[in-house]
Amino acid sequence: MAYDLEEQEQIASLKAWWDKYGNATTWVLIAGLAAYSGWTGWNVYQGKQATQASALYDQLQAAAEAKDNVKVLRVASDMESQFASTAYAPMGALVAAKSAFDANDLKSAKAQLQWAAEHGKDEFKAVAKVRLAGVLLDEKAYDEALKVLTGDVPAQFAGPVADRKGDVLAAQNKLAEARTAYKAALDATDKKNPGRQLIQMKLEAIGGTA
């Protein structure tokens, strides 16, 4: 006999189970394979996006070094429209903002920093906020600068954000609030960080002590 009695019973049980659940199981399997295929395809797509964005970022840096602000802004715009999901886009926006600022194009600088603050991951967002608040501080747009600095930031950026708040509040002559901000900046800044000395000087200049 091809199969003994126990094996025949097992086959019969398997057939009965398959008659009842087989079709659903097949669909689950197909869905799983489709999901895996989709995930693999997505990773390939992401890799291709990153490669293309990296090439554009190299172009942007070269243009920035050549002080070609027009090209910098054009490449940054391409990165933001085509590769917004990559880390290169907010990185490019920060470089473009610096290029525009150096070219005295404050409107473009603010636009690039705003884009990075809205679309970048936590680290890029925090850097963009601090720099944007600095530009607004120069323009005496104090309330807008403080608004930009609101919200949570990664712990490593708590010091720079508090320091910038202190700058804005000091410019508004809100010295008590500025002292509080500078003290918070000192508390959040590593003692080995050379930037602490500058924060300390600003705090003492408005009558505060650590």
PDB file of C-alpha atoms in Angstrom, residues 17 39 44 81 86 90 98 110 147 155 174 188 209:
ATOM      1  CA  TRP A  17      -8.915  21.245   6.556  1.00  0.00           C
ATOM      2  CA  TRP A  39       8.587  46.186   0.676  1.00  0.00           C
ATOM      3  CA  VAL A  44      14.955  49.621  -4.100  1.00  0.00           C
ATOM      4  CA  SER A  81      10.241  68.839  -5.077  1.00  0.00           C
ATOM      5  CA  THR A  86      15.403  61.845   1.700  1.00  0.00           C
ATOM      6  CA  PRO A  90      16.673  69.333   4.315  1.00  0.00           C
ATOM      7  CA  LYS A  98      23.387  79.893   4.154  1.00  0.00           C
ATOM      8  CA  LYS A 110      14.000  82.326   5.312  1.00  0.00           C
ATOM      9  CA  LYS A 147       7.053  81.374  17.756  1.00  0.00           C
ATOM     10  CA  ALA A 155      17.713  66.922  23.842  1.00  0.00           C
ATOM     11  CA  LYS A 174      12.578  91.246  28.682  1.00  0.00           C
ATOM     12  CA  ALA A 188      21.366  71.976  28.763  1.00  0.00           C
ATOM     13  CA  THR A 209      24.543  84.599  37.334  1.00  0.00           C
TER      14      THR A 209
END
